[in-house]
Tab-separated table of C-alpha atoms and ligand atoms in Angstrom:
chain	number	residue	atom	x	y	z
A	1	VAL	CA	0.000	0.000	0.000
A	2	PRO	CA	1.346	3.453	-0.873
A	3	VAL	CA	2.125	5.615	2.132
A	4	PRO	CA	-0.259	8.557	2.678
A	5	THR	CA	1.552	11.730	1.580
A	6	ASP	CA	-0.492	14.176	3.668
A	7	LEU	CA	0.842	16.056	6.678
A	8	ALA	CA	-1.824	14.546	8.944
A	9	HIS	CA	-0.223	11.135	8.482
A	10	ALA	CA	3.205	12.513	9.484
A	11	ARG	CA	1.661	14.073	12.575
A	12	ASP	CA	0.007	10.798	13.417
A	13	LEU	CA	3.362	9.005	13.195
A	14	ASP	CA	4.855	11.627	15.524
A	15	ALA	CA	2.025	11.181	17.990
A	16	ARG	CA	2.773	7.462	18.158
A	17	ASP	CA	6.580	7.913	18.421
A	18	GLU	CA	7.811	6.604	21.783
A	19	LEU	CA	11.094	8.548	21.472
A	20	ALA	CA	9.409	11.891	20.734
A	21	PRO	CA	10.004	13.292	24.263
A	22	PHE	CA	13.781	13.100	23.730
A	23	ARG	CA	13.612	16.067	21.352
A	24	ASP	CA	13.119	18.345	24.364
A	25	ARG	CA	16.450	17.222	25.765
A	26	PHE	CA	18.233	19.174	23.017
A	27	VAL	CA	18.787	22.872	22.460
A	28	ILE	CA	16.410	23.761	19.631
A	29	ASP	CA	16.331	27.546	19.383
A	30	GLU	CA	14.868	27.659	15.909
A	31	PRO	CA	12.058	25.068	15.814
A	32	GLU	CA	11.161	25.890	12.202
A	33	LEU	CA	14.659	24.959	11.005
A	34	ILE	CA	14.590	21.412	9.625
A	35	TYR	CA	17.922	19.870	10.470
A	36	LEU	CA	18.744	16.740	8.482
A	37	ASP	CA	22.498	16.825	8.971
A	38	GLY	CA	22.856	15.064	12.320
A	39	ASN	CA	24.944	12.515	10.424
A	40	SER	CA	27.615	15.213	10.122
A	41	LEU	CA	27.145	17.148	13.359
A	42	GLY	CA	24.549	16.081	15.913
A	43	ARG	CA	22.467	18.616	17.828
A	44	LEU	CA	23.564	20.024	21.181
A	45	PRO	CA	22.103	18.228	24.249
A	46	ARG	CA	20.830	20.661	26.919
A	47	GLU	CA	22.840	18.791	29.524
A	48	THR	CA	26.041	19.381	27.527
A	49	ALA	CA	25.426	23.126	27.476
A	50	ALA	CA	24.985	23.150	31.258
A	51	ARG	CA	27.913	20.858	31.968
A	52	THR	CA	30.314	22.754	29.722
A	53	GLN	CA	29.504	25.914	31.649
A	54	ASP	CA	30.343	24.140	34.921
A	55	LEU	CA	33.483	22.621	33.460
A	56	VAL	CA	34.888	25.932	32.309
A	57	ARG	CA	33.757	28.129	35.162
A	58	ASP	CA	34.082	25.838	38.164
A	59	GLN	CA	36.387	22.993	37.260
A	60	TRP	CA	38.968	24.856	35.202
A	61	GLY	CA	38.335	28.268	36.802
A	62	ARG	CA	38.498	27.135	40.425
A	63	ARG	CA	40.134	23.725	40.591
A	64	LEU	CA	42.932	24.493	38.123
A	65	ILE	CA	45.570	21.725	37.950
A	66	ARG	CA	43.735	19.798	40.696
A	67	GLY	CA	41.036	19.083	38.105
A	68	TRP	CA	43.191	16.290	36.661
A	69	ASN	CA	42.895	14.310	39.871
A	70	ASP	CA	39.235	15.277	40.274
A	71	GLY	CA	38.424	13.278	37.157
A	72	TRP	CA	39.950	14.700	33.996
A	73	LEU	CA	42.650	12.016	33.958
A	74	SER	CA	40.139	9.169	33.816
A	75	LEU	CA	37.719	10.776	31.327
A	76	ALA	CA	39.114	8.923	28.286
A	77	VAL	CA	38.483	5.566	29.929
A	78	ARG	CA	35.237	6.527	31.685
A	79	VAL	CA	33.508	7.957	28.604
A	80	GLY	CA	34.958	5.112	26.524
A	81	ALA	CA	33.281	2.611	28.854
A	82	LYS	CA	29.920	4.237	28.127
A	83	ILE	CA	30.462	4.218	24.368
A	84	ALA	CA	31.400	0.542	24.708
A	85	ARG	CA	27.805	-0.164	25.746
A	86	VAL	CA	26.533	1.534	22.577
A	87	ILE	CA	28.690	-0.613	20.262
A	88	GLY	CA	28.535	-3.955	22.039
A	89	ALA	CA	32.040	-3.942	23.497
A	90	ALA	CA	33.348	-4.604	27.009
A	91	THR	CA	33.956	-1.505	29.114
A	92	ASP	CA	37.750	-1.928	29.058
A	93	GLU	CA	37.888	-2.199	25.264
A	94	VAL	CA	37.002	1.382	24.282
A	95	LEU	CA	38.533	4.737	24.995
A	96	VAL	CA	38.118	8.284	23.716
A	97	ALA	CA	41.098	10.147	22.276
A	98	ASP	CA	42.318	12.148	19.315
A	99	SER	CA	40.412	12.322	16.034
A	100	THR	CA	39.049	9.416	14.022
A	101	SER	CA	41.821	9.960	11.460
A	102	VAL	CA	44.552	9.758	14.110
A	103	ASN	CA	42.989	6.699	15.744
A	104	LEU	CA	42.785	5.047	12.339
A	105	PHE	CA	46.471	5.701	11.837
A	106	LYS	CA	47.393	4.231	15.208
A	107	LEU	CA	45.352	1.084	14.658
A	108	VAL	CA	46.162	0.512	10.965
A	109	VAL	CA	49.894	0.744	11.649
A	110	ALA	CA	49.538	-1.538	14.696
A	111	ALA	CA	47.538	-4.057	12.645
A	112	VAL	CA	50.077	-4.161	9.799
A	113	GLN	CA	52.918	-4.664	12.293
A	114	ALA	CA	50.958	-7.498	13.900
A	115	ARG	CA	50.746	-9.404	10.590
A	116	PRO	CA	54.361	-9.563	9.386
A	117	GLY	CA	54.799	-10.799	5.824
A	118	ARG	CA	51.285	-9.759	4.818
A	119	THR	CA	51.585	-6.709	2.587
A	120	ARG	CA	48.056	-5.887	1.430
A	121	LEU	CA	45.619	-3.500	3.106
A	122	VAL	CA	42.070	-3.910	1.789
A	123	THR	CA	39.239	-1.391	1.661
A	124	ASP	CA	36.423	-0.391	-0.707
A	125	ASP	CA	35.593	2.669	-2.792
A	126	LEU	CA	32.669	3.520	-0.507
A	127	ASN	CA	34.993	4.285	2.368
A	128	PHE	CA	35.570	7.790	3.671
A	129	PRO	CA	38.643	9.416	2.059
A	130	THR	CA	40.531	9.836	5.339
A	131	ASP	CA	40.452	6.060	5.859
A	132	VAL	CA	42.050	5.452	2.474
A	133	TYR	CA	44.644	8.214	2.898
A	134	VAL	CA	45.654	6.822	6.283
A	135	MET	CA	45.950	3.325	4.826
A	136	GLN	CA	48.120	4.599	1.966
A	137	ALA	CA	50.380	6.382	4.447
A	138	ALA	CA	50.613	3.272	6.611
A	139	ALA	CA	51.518	1.187	3.550
A	140	ARG	CA	54.269	3.664	2.577
A	141	LEU	CA	55.678	3.565	6.095
A	142	ALA	CA	55.628	-0.229	6.141
A	143	GLY	CA	57.972	-0.314	3.155
A	144	PRO	CA	58.325	-1.511	-0.443
A	145	GLY	CA	55.742	-4.002	-1.640
A	146	TYR	CA	53.060	-2.808	0.763
A	147	GLY	CA	49.930	-1.364	-0.776
A	148	VAL	CA	46.203	-0.692	-0.581
A	149	ASP	CA	43.674	-2.692	-2.598
A	150	VAL	CA	40.381	-0.876	-3.173
A	151	VAL	CA	37.385	-3.102	-3.888
A	152	ARG	CA	34.962	-1.457	-6.341
A	153	SER	CA	31.265	-1.268	-5.586
A	154	PRO	CA	29.329	-2.426	-8.664
A	155	ASP	CA	26.581	0.181	-8.207
A	156	GLY	CA	28.148	2.890	-6.034
A	157	ILE	CA	25.732	1.924	-3.279
A	158	GLY	CA	26.986	-1.282	-1.682
A	159	VAL	CA	29.509	-4.111	-1.935
A	160	PRO	CA	28.273	-7.729	-2.033
A	161	LEU	CA	30.061	-10.040	0.386
A	162	ASP	CA	31.285	-12.219	-2.514
A	163	THR	CA	32.935	-9.240	-4.190
A	164	LEU	CA	34.749	-8.354	-0.986
A	165	ALA	CA	35.717	-11.984	-0.430
A	166	GLY	CA	37.567	-11.973	-3.755
A	167	ALA	CA	40.005	-9.358	-2.436
A	168	VAL	CA	40.882	-10.915	0.936
A	169	ASP	CA	43.506	-13.646	0.979
A	170	GLU	CA	46.684	-14.864	2.666
A	171	ARG	CA	48.465	-11.622	1.689
A	172	THR	CA	45.939	-9.438	3.505
A	173	ALA	CA	47.131	-7.855	6.747
A	174	VAL	CA	44.041	-5.808	7.539
A	175	VAL	CA	40.615	-5.054	6.087
A	176	VAL	CA	39.436	-1.504	6.828
A	177	LEU	CA	35.784	-0.707	6.118
A	178	SER	CA	33.123	1.735	7.156
A	179	HIS	CA	30.323	-0.262	8.736
A	180	THR	CA	27.881	2.326	7.398
A	181	ALA	CA	29.078	4.027	4.197
A	182	PHE	CA	29.208	7.814	4.473
A	183	LYS	CA	27.650	8.515	1.085
A	184	SER	CA	25.096	5.800	0.333
A	185	GLY	CA	24.367	4.694	3.893
A	186	PHE	CA	25.019	1.044	2.941
A	187	VAL	CA	25.608	-1.160	6.006
A	188	TYR	CA	27.911	-4.177	5.936
A	189	ASP	CA	27.132	-7.393	7.773
A	190	LEU	CA	29.769	-6.805	10.445
A	191	ALA	CA	29.816	-10.361	11.752
A	192	ALA	CA	29.990	-11.964	8.294
A	193	VAL	CA	32.830	-9.740	7.074
A	194	THR	CA	34.777	-10.197	10.303
A	195	GLU	CA	34.419	-13.951	10.035
A	196	LEU	CA	35.515	-13.906	6.400
A	197	ALA	CA	38.687	-11.933	7.226
A	198	HIS	CA	39.504	-14.119	10.214
A	199	ARG	CA	39.202	-17.265	8.123
A	200	ARG	CA	41.955	-15.832	5.917
A	201	GLY	CA	44.095	-14.727	8.836
A	202	ALA	CA	43.536	-10.980	8.434
A	203	LEU	CA	42.521	-8.410	11.018
A	204	VAL	CA	39.480	-6.164	10.535
A	205	LEU	CA	39.233	-2.515	11.466
A	206	TRP	CA	35.715	-1.065	11.450
A	207	ASP	CA	35.012	2.637	11.059
A	208	LEU	CA	31.792	3.052	13.027
A	209	SER	CA	31.437	6.816	12.483
A	210	HIS	CA	28.035	6.578	10.791
A	211	SER	CA	26.836	3.686	12.960
A	212	ALA	CA	27.574	4.578	16.581
A	213	GLY	CA	24.331	5.833	18.091
A	214	ALA	CA	22.243	5.064	14.992
A	215	VAL	CA	22.826	1.472	13.864
A	216	PRO	CA	23.187	-1.355	16.402
A	217	VAL	CA	26.661	-2.861	16.499
A	218	ASP	CA	27.775	-5.889	18.502
A	219	LEU	CA	31.566	-5.971	18.350
A	220	SER	CA	31.871	-8.668	21.011
A	221	ALA	CA	29.443	-11.075	19.356
A	222	ALA	CA	31.328	-10.674	16.062
A	223	GLU	CA	34.720	-10.994	17.801
A	224	ALA	CA	35.718	-7.863	15.905
A	225	ASP	CA	39.373	-6.883	16.223
A	226	LEU	CA	39.556	-3.112	15.953
A	227	ALA	CA	37.252	-0.139	15.512
A	228	VAL	CA	37.222	3.635	15.508
A	229	GLY	CA	34.502	6.245	15.135
A	230	CYS	CA	33.423	9.851	15.420
A	231	THR	CA	31.507	11.094	18.446
A	232	TYR	CA	30.186	14.287	16.851
A	233	LYS	CA	27.566	12.649	14.629
A	234	TYR	CA	24.854	10.466	16.177
A	235	LEU	CA	26.518	10.551	19.612
A	236	HIS	CA	26.001	14.345	19.814
A	237	GLY	CA	29.535	15.008	21.139
A	238	GLY	CA	30.025	18.442	19.556
A	239	PRO	CA	32.141	19.935	16.766
A	240	GLY	CA	35.601	18.371	16.704
A	241	ALA	CA	34.864	16.189	19.736
A	242	PRO	CA	37.498	13.471	20.222
A	243	ALA	CA	36.857	10.085	18.671
A	244	PHE	CA	36.671	6.592	20.141
A	245	LEU	CA	38.799	3.565	19.474
A	246	TYR	CA	38.204	-0.104	20.270
A	247	VAL	CA	40.711	-2.955	20.559
A	248	ARG	CA	39.477	-6.437	21.508
A	249	ARG	CA	40.844	-7.296	24.932
A	250	ASP	CA	43.038	-10.253	23.948
A	251	LEU	CA	44.771	-8.157	21.261
A	252	GLN	CA	45.567	-5.200	23.484
A	253	ALA	CA	48.881	-6.397	24.943
A	254	ASN	CA	50.163	-7.496	21.525
A	255	LEU	CA	49.588	-4.311	19.541
A	256	SER	CA	51.879	-1.278	19.603
A	257	ASN	CA	50.818	2.337	19.352
A	258	PRO	CA	52.969	4.087	16.724
A	259	ILE	CA	52.294	7.421	18.431
A	260	ALA	CA	53.870	6.361	21.702
A	261	GLY	CA	53.306	9.132	24.213
A	262	TRP	CA	53.392	9.638	27.929
A	263	PHE	CA	49.606	9.148	28.361
A	264	GLY	CA	50.020	5.609	27.031
A	265	CYS	CA	52.868	4.471	29.213
A	266	ALA	CA	52.633	2.207	32.217
A	267	ASP	CA	53.875	4.790	34.700
A	268	GLN	CA	52.941	8.181	33.303
A	269	PHE	CA	54.219	10.179	36.232
A	270	GLY	CA	57.410	8.169	36.684
A	271	PHE	CA	58.875	10.284	33.857
A	272	GLY	CA	61.219	7.463	32.899
A	273	GLU	CA	63.563	7.682	29.945
A	274	GLU	CA	62.296	4.454	28.402
A	275	TYR	CA	58.774	4.054	27.010
A	276	VAL	CA	57.054	1.127	28.694
A	277	PRO	CA	53.494	0.838	27.360
A	278	ALA	CA	50.509	0.315	29.653
A	279	GLY	CA	49.487	-3.342	29.711
A	280	ASP	CA	45.913	-2.517	28.756
A	281	LEU	CA	44.098	-0.368	26.205
A	282	ARG	CA	45.521	2.822	27.680
A	283	ARG	CA	48.625	2.170	25.590
A	284	PHE	CA	46.619	3.614	22.696
A	285	LEU	CA	46.486	7.013	24.367
A	286	SER	CA	49.174	9.411	23.211
A	287	GLY	CA	49.086	12.922	24.650
A	288	THR	CA	46.968	15.246	26.769
A	289	PRO	CA	43.289	15.089	25.766
A	290	PRO	CA	41.141	18.160	24.983
A	291	VAL	CA	39.335	17.962	28.327
A	292	LEU	CA	36.578	20.450	27.494
A	293	SER	CA	35.608	18.567	24.326
A	294	LEU	CA	36.095	15.153	25.861
A	295	ALA	CA	33.856	15.879	28.845
A	296	ALA	CA	31.215	17.238	26.463
A	297	VAL	CA	30.907	13.819	24.802
A	298	GLU	CA	29.349	12.162	27.840
A	299	PRO	CA	25.823	13.659	27.998
A	300	GLY	CA	25.059	12.736	24.375
A	301	VAL	CA	26.160	9.158	24.990
A	302	ASP	CA	24.001	9.075	28.127
A	303	LEU	CA	20.974	10.066	26.041
A	304	ILE	CA	21.677	7.277	23.545
A	305	LEU	CA	21.962	4.743	26.388
A	306	GLU	CA	18.776	6.015	27.995
A	307	ALA	CA	16.825	5.713	24.744
A	308	GLY	CA	18.397	2.332	23.927
A	309	MET	CA	19.817	1.232	20.588
A	310	GLU	CA	16.889	-1.045	19.850
A	311	ARG	CA	14.311	1.738	20.052
A	312	ILE	CA	16.641	4.128	18.230
A	313	ARG	CA	17.064	1.680	15.362
A	314	ARG	CA	13.317	1.021	15.169
A	315	LYS	CA	12.586	4.729	14.810
A	316	SER	CA	15.481	5.289	12.407
A	317	VAL	CA	14.225	2.532	10.099
A	318	GLY	CA	10.662	3.880	10.359
A	319	GLN	CA	11.862	7.346	9.385
A	320	THR	CA	14.130	6.355	6.490
A	321	GLU	CA	11.364	4.061	5.184
A	322	TYR	CA	8.911	6.955	5.391
A	323	LEU	CA	11.346	9.251	3.593
A	324	ILE	CA	11.903	6.708	0.825
A	325	ALA	CA	8.152	6.181	0.434
A	326	LEU	CA	7.686	9.946	0.030
A	327	TRP	CA	10.589	10.079	-2.433
A	328	GLU	CA	8.901	7.405	-4.492
A	329	ALA	CA	5.528	9.130	-4.478
A	330	VAL	CA	6.600	12.765	-4.790
A	331	LEU	CA	10.198	13.065	-5.988
A	332	THR	CA	10.819	10.361	-8.593
A	333	PRO	CA	8.934	12.297	-11.310
A	334	LEU	CA	11.238	15.268	-10.616
A	335	GLY	CA	14.448	13.412	-11.430
A	336	PHE	CA	15.589	12.301	-7.967
A	337	ARG	CA	17.265	8.879	-7.839
A	338	LEU	CA	17.663	6.752	-4.735
A	339	ARG	CA	21.371	6.276	-4.010
A	340	SER	CA	20.875	4.256	-0.827
A	341	PRO	CA	19.986	0.576	-0.367
A	342	ARG	CA	16.269	-0.041	-0.680
A	343	ASP	CA	16.377	-2.773	1.952
A	344	SER	CA	16.363	-1.222	5.422
A	345	GLY	CA	18.421	-4.160	6.738
A	346	SER	CA	21.466	-2.864	4.881
A	347	ARG	CA	20.779	0.860	5.281
A	348	GLY	CA	21.908	3.222	8.039
A	349	SER	CA	20.206	6.382	9.260
A	350	HIS	CA	20.525	8.608	6.222
A	351	VAL	CA	19.066	8.518	2.744
A	352	ALA	CA	21.052	9.623	-0.310
A	353	LEU	CA	19.221	11.105	-3.282
A	354	GLY	CA	20.949	11.856	-6.562
A	355	HIS	CA	19.879	14.706	-8.836
A	356	PRO	CA	21.800	16.409	-11.671
A	357	GLU	CA	21.185	19.737	-9.910
A	358	GLY	CA	22.013	18.301	-6.479
A	359	TRP	CA	24.403	21.032	-5.403
A	360	ARG	CA	22.137	23.955	-6.326
A	361	ILE	CA	19.145	22.165	-4.806
A	362	ALA	CA	21.085	21.784	-1.549
A	363	ARG	CA	21.862	25.517	-1.607
A	364	ALA	CA	18.237	26.449	-2.227
A	365	LEU	CA	17.084	24.164	0.583
A	366	THR	CA	19.517	25.692	3.064
A	367	GLU	CA	19.247	29.319	2.067
A	368	ARG	CA	15.600	29.606	1.183
A	369	MET	CA	13.614	26.690	2.589
A	370	LYS	CA	15.202	26.407	6.049
A	371	VAL	CA	16.007	22.769	5.437
A	372	ILE	CA	19.585	21.642	6.090
A	373	PRO	CA	20.730	18.561	4.185
A	374	ASP	CA	24.293	18.024	3.083
A	375	PHE	CA	25.844	17.417	-0.271
A	376	ARG	CA	28.447	14.952	-1.491
A	377	PRO	CA	29.865	15.232	-5.021
A	378	PRO	CA	29.066	14.750	-7.757
A	379	ASP	CA	25.310	14.997	-7.290
A	380	THR	CA	24.190	13.475	-3.992
A	381	LEU	CA	22.022	15.057	-1.310
A	382	ARG	CA	22.185	13.321	2.052
A	383	LEU	CA	19.163	13.515	4.308
A	384	GLY	CA	20.101	12.332	7.778
A	385	VAL	CA	17.643	11.153	10.377
A	386	SER	CA	18.763	11.709	13.964
A	387	PRO	CA	16.318	9.493	15.825
A	388	LEU	CA	16.332	11.421	19.108
A	389	CYS	CA	15.591	14.743	17.389
A	390	THR	CA	14.022	14.328	13.951
A	391	THR	CA	10.230	14.317	13.583
A	392	PHE	CA	8.140	12.709	10.860
A	393	ALA	CA	6.590	16.122	10.186
A	394	GLU	CA	10.085	17.468	9.449
A	395	ILE	CA	10.693	14.691	6.938
A	396	HIS	CA	7.362	15.496	5.326
A	397	ALA	CA	8.227	19.190	5.135
A	398	ALA	CA	11.700	18.474	3.722
A	399	VAL	CA	10.221	16.418	0.878
A	400	GLN	CA	7.714	19.178	0.123
A	401	ALA	CA	10.597	21.676	0.072
A	402	LEU	CA	12.547	19.469	-2.359
A	403	ARG	CA	9.492	19.260	-4.589
A	404	MET	CA	8.984	23.019	-4.569
A	405	VAL	CA	12.665	23.827	-5.231
A	406	VAL	CA	12.621	21.674	-8.360
A	407	GLU	CA	9.056	22.333	-9.580
A	408	GLU	CA	9.469	26.076	-9.283
A	409	ARG	CA	13.116	25.890	-10.407
A	410	LEU	CA	14.219	27.880	-7.346
A	411	PHE	CA	17.674	26.249	-7.512
A	412	GLU	CA	18.438	28.278	-10.646
A	413	ARG	CA	18.998	31.309	-8.439
A	414	TYR	CA	22.096	29.729	-6.885
A	415	SER	CA	25.593	29.422	-8.222
A	416	ALA	CA	26.902	26.061	-9.372
A	417	GLU	CA	30.243	26.856	-7.735
A	418	ARG	CA	30.972	24.928	-4.536
A	419	SER	CA	32.575	26.530	-1.492
A	420	GLY	CA	33.077	26.046	2.251
A	421	VAL	CA	31.791	23.062	4.239
A	422	THR	CA	29.248	21.155	2.202
B	1	LIG	C1	33.303	7.492	8.109
B	1	LIG	C2	34.184	8.603	8.553
B	1	LIG	N1	35.429	8.337	8.950
B	1	LIG	C3	36.263	9.318	9.353
B	1	LIG	C4	35.867	10.640	9.360
B	1	LIG	C5	36.860	11.719	9.719
B	1	LIG	O1	36.963	11.916	11.051
B	1	LIG	P1	37.903	13.057	11.650
B	1	LIG	O2	37.847	14.237	10.747
B	1	LIG	O3	37.266	13.361	12.971
B	1	LIG	O4	39.264	12.504	11.767
B	1	LIG	C6	34.561	10.953	8.984
B	1	LIG	C7	34.120	12.356	9.029
B	1	LIG	O5	33.032	12.723	8.700
B	1	LIG	C8	33.709	9.916	8.560
B	1	LIG	O6	32.468	10.177	8.139
């Protein structure tokens, strides 16, 4: 049955949404602004605004250096333990530090060193550029003969397991993939891919940036080796918030951090001349964390845990399904193509729509219609659903705005030249 395209239906879906009350837990100063870019930068939790004020004014302002012993020193581990519960890891397998790019570097280099004689690093062409750049750098550092193999997606949307399997063999040191692809939203079967790599003796490193807080992940059940991810997307950590990294417990003592620093050594305040790494995951810390940003990650993670990944996923699937149904009914005649998997089982929390005028449509939406999507070249609009904040009525309004921008050719008023953050 076709989905009703009227606003009353959207309102009815909102009225029946069990997570609807969570929207009030966020700072929403401009309720008429339709924000569909939580997959790039999540909204600000009210609690974070209050806690940041306390952190700056009272903790830094009054406690000064004593703040480290009051709790700053353990933040990386403490917040990591909470994120662990979101991604199905044990509490001593996750910590928060550095950026996703830097954590990728640390873990890719460690993985390659842990598989001597294996010279191939495998990824796919759906992966985020930073992942590939880091892998290329790690391969160069490892020496001659090392290199990155990029598996091609047949349709630009997903990669079948068989296709991936063809690229993983006894020469593979590590497979690095985004669990949820940043452009199409395609989701890999994490357990199946991990098992495939293990059968061939390779390690797997998962980039969970577009999954954590939106798509359920069970690293322990899959016996996944390594993972990293952003906290500023669906975890609502804030712009530039430090990232998380995961190393399965039994691997921790055998992997070396290439950015050996004093925060990762066994006796940080012994100030010894020789680097002796911590016996546990803390060896993957490097230097002093950005305490203000790190502390700001916690309230968003608390909200995710309170809502629960199961309910979050149910709403996310309901909302992307609704968006795709509206696309089919309203937007297909206007030239929009679905660039995400149709099957919700292999789709994350955003929907990608292709249109030859994608960039100018994105501009018109942002500047004229008060709808914020984002844009990925050459022609893809991403519409992200942030399950704790997004309403069905907003999705309805965004589709109506897309229709109007194209029907009335409002995009023609904007320049085709790209600039700034897109
Ligand atoms: C999948 C993925 N990996 C890595 C990154 C980059 O992370 P960072 O810039 O924090 O290093 C992003 C950023 O959006 C991303 O989407």
